[in-house]
Amino acid sequence: MRKTYVADIRERDQVDAVFLVKDKIMAMAKNGKPYLTLRLMDKSGEVEAKVWDNVDTFAATFERDDFISIRSKATVYLGKMQLIISELRRIPDEEVELADFLPETDRSIQEMEAELAELLTTLTDDNIRRLLSAFFDDPLLMASYRLAPAAKGMHHVYLGGLLEHSLAVARLVDRIVPLYSGINRDLLIAGALLHDVGKVREMAYQRSFDYTDEGKLLGHITIGVEMIQEKLVTLHGFPPELAMLLKHMLLSHHGQYEFGSPKRPKTLEATILNYLDDLDSKINGIRTHIRKEPDNPSRWTAYHRLYDRYFFKENGLDGEEPLPVEVVPDEPVPPPREQVREEKERKSFHNNPFEQLKEKNLDLF
């Protein structure tokens, strides 16, 4: 039987299909009855689902990361698709095709690997070329680097996301370097390709996207620096200062201490990497958020919790089908507190590494 994918679901559809349980939350309604909120996924996307009846019985039969077969009715609630489940049962792993349930990059992984190989031939610094070859000529590492997602929830949350994101940052490097003199292009390319390399060990992605124990305890920045050091000890004569500059780029690429960076950027290349990484991450994250709501007729997206705002969907490009101007009842109009937050330019979105220096006496190191 043909699988029904999340992306194919339309309002009022009767959905009888198998999904992977990404999240499972038991809660209590105002009338005192328990209900379940589920986040179901397959490779085409995610959908929220509710269980209102027989909650205790159903909840005891499955857990997060299990596959379940459901019978449900699709409805649009507050601009988002939602499934109301009437029946469900757990499905053994051997009865499903895993490839149906994990989202993948739209790009060909083989083409991206060819792009990576071509990029490495453009390097002029022999030491950086040796280091990158030590990484990307390693078949075990490449088996993970080519498939790992770039994150669990923020951006490039799909198989191949790490490779896609790293190459995108490298392409941005080649747009920036010609505009300014005195930039070490090879060092920046190395930073673009290696800044998230620790995610091959931080992320678990064989079933659903989550963090490994090593990822939770150390994080991809620490893991990445360790991986670089492991390669450096095999490279005789690698300049210590060049190694230090590259490690600093990894340690500072999140820009601020509160964003997980052990250090703030203190070189030109590290500062550029911080902004280019942030730029590509946010473009992908916003686009993904907009695409999650194909059935929402509003000109505005739903509220994005991590970015703390709504996004306007239209951008004035010729040929776009204009959406209705009138306000629909469920359109998420930003409340006054949202506008106040925007005026304060919250660092959670702007990620400005120099903002904290204003009117403050800070330890600059």
Coordinates of C-alpha atoms in Angstrom, one line a residue:
M1 CA 0.0 0.0 0.0
R2 CA 1.3 3.5 -0.9
K3 CA 2.4 5.4 2.1
T4 CA 0.7 8.7 2.9
Y5 CA 3.3 11.4 3.6
V6 CA 2.9 14.4 5.8
A7 CA 3.4 16.7 2.8
D8 CA 0.4 15.1 1.1
I9 CA -2.1 15.6 3.9
R10 CA -4.9 18.0 3.2
E11 CA -7.8 19.3 5.4
R12 CA -10.6 16.8 6.0
D13 CA -8.5 13.8 4.7
Q14 CA -8.9 10.5 6.4
V15 CA -5.3 9.6 7.2
D16 CA -4.5 5.9 7.8
A17 CA -0.7 5.7 7.7
V18 CA 2.5 4.9 9.6
F19 CA 4.6 7.7 11.2
L20 CA 7.6 8.0 13.5
V21 CA 6.9 9.5 16.9
K22 CA 9.2 12.5 17.3
D23 CA 7.6 13.8 20.5
K24 CA 5.0 12.5 23.0
I25 CA 3.5 14.7 25.7
M26 CA 0.8 13.7 28.1
A27 CA -1.3 16.6 29.5
M28 CA -4.5 17.3 31.3
A29 CA -7.4 19.2 29.8
K30 CA -9.5 21.7 31.7
N31 CA -12.2 19.2 32.3
G32 CA -9.7 16.9 34.1
K33 CA -9.3 14.4 31.3
P34 CA -5.8 13.4 30.0
Y35 CA -4.9 13.9 26.4
L36 CA -1.8 13.2 24.2
T37 CA 0.0 15.7 22.0
L38 CA 2.2 13.9 19.4
R39 CA 4.7 15.2 16.9
L40 CA 4.7 12.8 14.0
M41 CA 7.2 12.8 11.2
D42 CA 8.3 11.2 8.0
K43 CA 10.9 12.3 5.4
S44 CA 8.5 14.9 4.0
G45 CA 7.9 16.8 7.2
E46 CA 6.2 16.9 10.6
V47 CA 2.6 17.2 11.8
E48 CA 1.0 17.6 15.2
A49 CA -1.5 15.0 16.3
K50 CA -3.9 14.8 19.3
V51 CA -5.4 11.8 21.1
W52 CA -8.5 12.7 23.1
D53 CA -10.0 9.3 23.8
N54 CA -8.6 6.1 25.3
V55 CA -5.5 8.1 26.2
D56 CA -4.2 5.9 29.0
T57 CA -4.6 2.7 26.9
F58 CA -3.0 4.1 23.8
A59 CA -0.1 5.9 25.7
A60 CA 1.0 2.6 27.3
T61 CA 1.5 0.9 23.9
F62 CA 4.3 3.1 22.5
E63 CA 7.1 5.6 23.3
R64 CA 9.0 8.4 21.6
D65 CA 11.0 7.1 18.6
D66 CA 8.5 4.3 18.0
F67 CA 6.7 3.8 14.7
I68 CA 2.9 3.9 15.0
S69 CA 0.1 3.1 12.6
I70 CA -2.8 5.6 13.1
R71 CA -6.3 6.2 11.9
S72 CA -7.1 9.9 12.0
K73 CA -8.9 12.9 10.6
A74 CA -6.9 15.9 9.3
T75 CA -8.0 19.4 10.3
V76 CA -6.4 22.9 10.1
Y77 CA -6.2 24.5 13.5
L78 CA -4.8 28.1 13.9
G79 CA -3.3 27.8 10.5
K80 CA -1.5 24.5 11.1
M81 CA -2.4 21.0 10.0
Q82 CA -3.4 18.7 12.8
L83 CA -4.4 15.0 13.0
I84 CA -7.1 13.9 15.4
I85 CA -6.3 10.2 16.1
S86 CA -9.1 7.7 16.8
E87 CA -7.0 4.5 16.6
L88 CA -3.3 3.7 16.9
R89 CA -0.9 0.8 17.3
R90 CA 2.8 0.4 17.5
I91 CA 4.5 -1.1 14.5
P92 CA 7.7 -3.2 14.8
D93 CA 10.8 -1.7 13.2
E94 CA 11.2 -4.6 10.8
E95 CA 7.9 -3.8 9.1
V96 CA 8.9 -0.3 8.0
E97 CA 11.3 1.2 5.5
L98 CA 13.5 3.6 7.4
A99 CA 14.2 5.7 4.3
D100 CA 10.5 6.8 4.4
F101 CA 10.9 8.6 7.7
L102 CA 14.0 10.7 7.8
P103 CA 14.0 14.0 5.8
E104 CA 16.8 14.4 3.2
T105 CA 18.5 17.3 1.6
D106 CA 17.0 18.4 -1.8
R107 CA 20.5 18.4 -3.2
S108 CA 22.2 15.3 -4.6
I109 CA 24.8 14.1 -2.0
Q110 CA 27.0 12.8 -4.8
E111 CA 27.0 16.3 -6.4
M112 CA 27.8 17.9 -3.1
E113 CA 30.7 15.5 -2.6
A114 CA 32.0 16.5 -6.1
E115 CA 31.7 20.1 -5.2
L116 CA 33.7 19.5 -2.0
A117 CA 36.4 17.7 -3.9
E118 CA 36.6 20.6 -6.5
L119 CA 36.8 23.1 -3.7
L120 CA 39.8 21.4 -2.1
T121 CA 41.7 21.7 -5.4
T122 CA 41.5 25.5 -5.2
L123 CA 43.5 25.7 -1.9
T124 CA 47.0 27.2 -2.2
D125 CA 48.2 26.6 1.4
D126 CA 49.8 23.2 1.5
N127 CA 49.3 22.8 5.2
I128 CA 45.6 23.5 5.1
R129 CA 45.3 21.2 2.1
R130 CA 47.0 18.5 4.0
L131 CA 44.7 18.9 7.0
L132 CA 41.5 18.9 5.0
S133 CA 42.7 15.9 3.1
A134 CA 43.3 14.1 6.4
F135 CA 39.6 14.7 7.1
F136 CA 37.9 14.2 3.8
D137 CA 40.1 11.3 2.6
D138 CA 39.0 9.4 5.7
P139 CA 36.2 7.1 4.5
L140 CA 34.8 6.6 8.0
L141 CA 34.5 10.3 8.6
M142 CA 33.0 11.0 5.2
A143 CA 30.4 8.3 5.7
S144 CA 29.1 10.5 8.6
Y145 CA 29.9 13.9 7.2
R146 CA 27.9 13.3 4.0
L147 CA 24.7 12.1 5.9
A148 CA 24.6 14.0 9.2
P149 CA 22.1 16.8 9.8
A150 CA 23.4 20.2 10.7
A151 CA 21.2 20.5 13.8
K152 CA 18.3 19.0 15.7
G153 CA 15.8 21.8 15.3
M154 CA 17.2 25.2 14.1
H155 CA 18.4 24.7 10.5
H156 CA 19.3 22.1 7.9
V157 CA 17.5 19.4 10.0
Y158 CA 17.7 16.6 7.5
L159 CA 20.1 14.0 6.2
G160 CA 22.9 15.7 4.3
G161 CA 22.3 19.0 6.1
L162 CA 25.8 19.2 7.5
L163 CA 27.5 18.9 4.1
E164 CA 25.0 21.3 2.5
H165 CA 25.4 23.9 5.2
S166 CA 29.2 23.6 5.2
L167 CA 29.4 24.0 1.4
A168 CA 27.0 27.0 1.6
V169 CA 29.2 28.8 4.1
A170 CA 32.3 28.1 1.9
R171 CA 30.5 29.6 -1.1
L172 CA 29.7 32.7 1.0
V173 CA 33.4 32.9 1.8
D174 CA 34.2 33.1 -1.9
R175 CA 31.7 35.9 -2.3
I176 CA 33.2 37.9 0.6
V177 CA 36.9 37.5 0.0
P178 CA 37.1 39.4 -3.3
L179 CA 35.4 42.4 -1.6
Y180 CA 38.1 43.0 1.1
S181 CA 41.9 42.8 1.0
G182 CA 44.0 40.9 3.5
I183 CA 41.7 38.0 4.2
N184 CA 43.2 34.5 4.5
R185 CA 40.8 32.7 2.1
D186 CA 42.3 29.2 2.7
L187 CA 41.9 29.6 6.4
L188 CA 38.3 30.7 6.0
I189 CA 37.5 27.8 3.7
A190 CA 38.9 25.4 6.3
G191 CA 36.8 27.1 9.0
A192 CA 33.7 26.8 6.8
L193 CA 34.2 23.1 6.2
L194 CA 35.3 22.2 9.7
H195 CA 33.4 24.5 12.0
D196 CA 30.6 22.0 12.5
V197 CA 32.6 18.8 11.9
G198 CA 32.0 17.7 15.5
K199 CA 28.4 17.2 14.7
V200 CA 29.3 13.8 13.1
R201 CA 29.7 12.7 16.7
E202 CA 27.3 15.1 18.4
M203 CA 24.3 14.1 16.4
A204 CA 22.4 10.8 16.3
Y205 CA 20.5 10.3 13.1
Q206 CA 20.0 6.6 12.4
R207 CA 16.4 6.8 13.5
S208 CA 15.3 10.3 14.5
F209 CA 17.4 13.4 15.1
D210 CA 18.8 13.6 18.6
Y211 CA 22.0 14.1 20.5
T212 CA 24.5 11.4 21.5
D213 CA 25.8 11.1 25.0
E214 CA 29.1 12.6 23.8
G215 CA 27.1 15.4 22.2
K216 CA 25.2 16.2 25.3
L217 CA 28.3 16.2 27.5
L218 CA 30.8 17.9 25.3
G219 CA 29.1 19.6 22.4
H220 CA 30.2 19.8 18.8
I221 CA 32.6 22.7 19.3
T222 CA 34.7 20.8 21.8
I223 CA 34.4 17.6 19.8
G224 CA 35.5 19.5 16.6
V225 CA 38.6 20.9 18.2
E226 CA 39.5 17.5 19.5
M227 CA 39.1 16.0 16.0
I228 CA 41.4 18.7 14.6
Q229 CA 44.0 17.9 17.2
E230 CA 43.7 14.2 16.4
K231 CA 44.5 14.9 12.8
L232 CA 47.2 17.5 13.5
V233 CA 49.4 15.0 15.4
T234 CA 49.6 12.9 12.2
L235 CA 50.8 15.9 10.1
H236 CA 54.5 16.5 10.6
G237 CA 55.6 20.1 10.5
F238 CA 52.1 21.7 10.7
P239 CA 52.6 25.4 11.8
P240 CA 51.5 25.7 15.5
E241 CA 50.1 29.3 14.9
L242 CA 48.0 28.2 11.9
A243 CA 46.6 25.4 14.1
M244 CA 45.8 27.9 16.8
L245 CA 44.0 30.3 14.4
L246 CA 41.9 27.4 13.0
K247 CA 41.0 26.1 16.5
H248 CA 40.0 29.6 17.5
M249 CA 37.6 29.8 14.6
L250 CA 35.8 26.7 15.8
L251 CA 35.8 27.8 19.4
S252 CA 34.3 31.2 18.5
H253 CA 32.0 30.5 15.6
H254 CA 28.8 30.9 17.7
G255 CA 29.9 34.4 18.5
Q256 CA 28.9 34.8 22.1
Y257 CA 29.3 32.9 25.3
E258 CA 25.6 32.6 25.8
F259 CA 25.3 31.0 22.4
G260 CA 27.7 28.3 23.4
S261 CA 31.0 29.8 22.2
P262 CA 33.9 29.2 24.7
K263 CA 35.6 32.2 23.1
R264 CA 34.3 35.3 21.2
P265 CA 35.8 35.9 17.7
K266 CA 39.1 37.8 17.9
T267 CA 40.5 37.5 14.4
L268 CA 39.1 38.9 11.2
E269 CA 38.5 35.4 9.7
A270 CA 36.8 34.2 12.9
T271 CA 34.5 37.2 12.9
I272 CA 33.6 36.6 9.2
L273 CA 33.0 32.9 9.8
N274 CA 30.7 33.7 12.7
Y275 CA 28.5 36.0 10.6
L276 CA 28.5 33.7 7.5
D277 CA 27.5 30.7 9.6
D278 CA 24.8 32.7 11.3
L279 CA 23.5 34.0 7.9
D280 CA 23.2 30.6 6.2
S281 CA 21.7 29.1 9.3
K282 CA 19.0 31.7 9.6
I283 CA 18.1 31.8 5.9
N284 CA 17.6 28.0 6.0
G285 CA 15.7 28.1 9.3
I286 CA 13.3 30.9 8.1
R287 CA 12.7 29.2 4.7
T288 CA 12.0 25.9 6.5
H289 CA 9.6 27.6 8.9
I290 CA 7.6 29.2 6.0
R291 CA 7.4 25.9 4.1
K292 CA 6.0 24.1 7.1
E293 CA 2.6 25.7 6.6
P294 CA 1.3 25.0 3.0
D295 CA -2.3 25.1 4.2
N296 CA -2.0 28.4 6.1
P297 CA -3.8 31.1 4.0
S298 CA -2.3 33.9 6.1
R299 CA 0.3 36.3 4.8
W300 CA 2.2 35.7 8.1
T301 CA 3.7 32.5 9.4
A302 CA 2.9 31.0 12.8
Y303 CA 5.0 32.3 15.7
H304 CA 8.6 31.1 15.6
R305 CA 9.6 30.3 19.2
L306 CA 13.3 30.3 18.8
Y307 CA 13.4 33.5 16.7
D308 CA 10.7 35.1 18.8
R309 CA 8.7 36.5 16.0
Y310 CA 6.4 36.0 13.1
F311 CA 7.6 36.2 9.5
F312 CA 5.9 37.9 6.5
K313 CA 5.7 35.4 3.6
E314 CA 5.7 37.7 0.6
N315 CA 8.8 39.5 -0.7
G316 CA 7.5 41.3 -3.8
L317 CA 9.0 39.1 -6.4
D318 CA 7.3 39.3 -9.9
G319 CA 5.2 36.4 -10.7
E320 CA 4.1 35.6 -7.2
E321 CA 0.5 34.7 -6.7
P322 CA -0.7 37.6 -4.4
L323 CA -2.2 36.4 -1.1
P324 CA -5.4 38.1 0.1
V325 CA -4.7 41.3 1.9
E326 CA -7.6 41.1 4.4
V327 CA -6.9 39.8 7.8
V328 CA -8.2 36.3 8.3
P329 CA -9.5 35.3 11.8
D330 CA -6.5 33.1 12.6
E331 CA -3.8 35.4 11.3
P332 CA -1.1 35.7 14.0
V333 CA -0.9 39.5 14.4
P334 CA 2.2 40.2 16.6
P335 CA 1.2 41.4 20.1
P336 CA 2.5 44.6 21.6
R337 CA 5.1 42.7 23.7
E338 CA 6.5 41.2 20.5
Q339 CA 6.9 44.7 19.0
V340 CA 8.7 45.8 22.2
R341 CA 11.1 42.9 21.9
E342 CA 11.8 43.7 18.3
E343 CA 12.6 47.3 19.1
K344 CA 15.1 46.1 21.7
E345 CA 16.8 44.0 19.0
R346 CA 17.1 40.8 21.0
K347 CA 20.5 39.2 20.7
S348 CA 18.9 35.8 20.2
F349 CA 18.3 36.8 16.5
H350 CA 20.9 39.5 15.7
N351 CA 23.9 37.7 17.3
N352 CA 26.0 40.8 17.2
P353 CA 29.4 40.0 18.9
F354 CA 30.1 43.7 19.5
E355 CA 26.7 44.7 21.0
Q356 CA 27.8 43.9 24.5
L357 CA 30.7 46.3 24.4
K358 CA 28.4 49.3 24.5
E359 CA 28.6 51.2 27.9
K360 CA 30.1 48.2 29.6
N361 CA 33.5 47.5 31.1
L362 CA 34.0 43.9 29.9
D363 CA 36.8 41.4 30.1
L364 CA 37.9 41.5 26.5
F365 CA 39.5 38.1 26.6

